[in-house]
């Protein structure tokens, strides 16, 4: 089992950047595929980015390709989401999640509490 705590959200102007962090408890962080999801008001939660255990497979949603970058530091039990060139449509609650599976959206078992990202125009 793993507990996840996100940080780094906030208010930023369009075109700006934010870096989200997700700290995981437990000694088996490296055995989890890690993902970042987001959910905007009135919309379904969507997978934004994910990274496999050994970072040999990384996924990005089309809407964030070229702007967002996911990374992980297994020594620090932390996964990051660097968000550049932010747009108002990126406004959402961002969640960190973990799975022992391959990383399909429905496979995630563990979730953080979420962090709000608001991008003003």
XYZ file of C-alpha atoms in Angstrom:
121
model
C 0.000 0.000 0.000
C 1.140 3.539 -0.670
C 0.013 6.959 0.510
C 0.334 9.919 -1.849
C 0.537 13.632 -1.065
C 0.529 16.249 -3.814
C 1.898 19.771 -3.599
C 2.765 22.640 -5.902
C -0.610 23.754 -7.190
C -1.697 27.361 -7.278
C -2.775 30.306 -9.377
C -0.740 31.222 -12.453
C -1.252 33.399 -15.495
C -1.638 31.882 -18.920
C 1.762 31.079 -20.374
C 3.246 30.484 -16.967
C 4.642 27.341 -15.371
C 4.069 25.202 -12.313
C 5.694 22.055 -11.001
C 3.589 19.580 -9.102
C 5.162 17.088 -6.742
C 3.764 13.887 -5.328
C 5.484 12.334 -2.355
C 4.799 8.672 -1.710
C 5.156 6.769 1.532
C 6.349 3.214 1.707
C 9.420 1.369 0.548
C 8.043 0.031 -2.732
C 7.566 3.247 -4.698
C 9.722 1.940 -7.519
C 7.298 -0.933 -8.088
C 4.421 1.397 -9.037
C 3.462 2.949 -12.318
C 2.697 6.576 -11.463
C 0.204 8.858 -13.115
C -1.160 12.375 -12.970
C -4.859 12.900 -13.550
C -6.929 16.054 -13.607
C -10.583 16.867 -13.223
C -12.151 20.156 -14.192
C -15.612 21.201 -12.954
C -18.326 19.360 -14.840
C -15.845 17.132 -16.663
C -14.656 13.585 -16.236
C -11.310 12.861 -14.674
C -8.653 12.328 -17.340
C -5.189 10.815 -17.350
C -2.711 13.568 -18.189
C 0.609 11.734 -17.967
C 2.084 8.538 -16.624
C 5.473 6.963 -16.152
C 6.334 3.300 -15.867
C 8.407 1.939 -13.006
C 11.713 2.237 -14.829
C 10.677 5.227 -16.971
C 10.901 3.150 -20.129
C 7.352 4.104 -21.038
C 5.856 7.551 -20.670
C 2.380 8.605 -21.736
C 0.991 12.085 -22.352
C -2.516 13.122 -23.253
C -2.627 14.901 -26.601
C -3.801 18.072 -24.885
C -0.553 18.420 -22.916
C 2.088 16.975 -25.267
C 5.009 19.324 -25.670
C 3.983 21.391 -22.639
C 3.962 18.964 -19.689
C 6.727 16.649 -18.537
C 6.459 13.825 -16.026
C 9.454 12.526 -14.123
C 10.160 10.421 -11.083
C 12.904 10.082 -8.519
C 12.697 6.602 -7.035
C 15.333 7.461 -4.444
C 13.102 10.258 -3.131
C 9.799 8.396 -3.611
C 8.545 11.350 -5.613
C 6.932 11.921 -8.985
C 6.773 15.326 -10.631
C 4.697 17.041 -13.266
C 6.348 20.046 -14.870
C 3.702 22.155 -16.564
C 4.781 24.856 -19.013
C 2.867 27.182 -21.329
C -0.189 26.783 -19.177
C -3.589 27.574 -20.638
C -6.877 28.453 -18.929
C -8.216 25.066 -20.033
C -5.573 23.411 -17.856
C -7.466 24.643 -14.808
C -8.447 21.606 -12.744
C -7.766 19.624 -9.612
C -4.699 17.509 -10.290
C -4.356 14.102 -8.686
C -1.376 11.824 -8.306
C -2.124 8.111 -8.552
C -0.307 4.787 -8.373
C -0.865 1.335 -9.769
C 0.983 -1.959 -9.852
C -0.495 -2.442 -13.302
C 0.670 -1.167 -16.635
C -1.009 2.221 -16.231
C -4.329 2.080 -18.037
C -6.602 4.752 -16.506
C -8.846 2.261 -14.698
C -5.946 0.397 -13.103
C -4.990 3.033 -10.548
C -5.592 1.899 -6.989
C -4.074 4.653 -4.866
C -4.844 8.357 -5.010
C -3.674 11.571 -3.476
C -6.021 14.230 -2.166
C -5.545 16.508 -5.163
C -4.090 19.959 -5.667
C -5.843 22.854 -7.385
C -4.288 24.446 -10.458
C -5.912 27.626 -11.721
C -4.719 29.362 -14.875
C -5.995 32.876 -15.429
C -6.344 34.418 -18.873
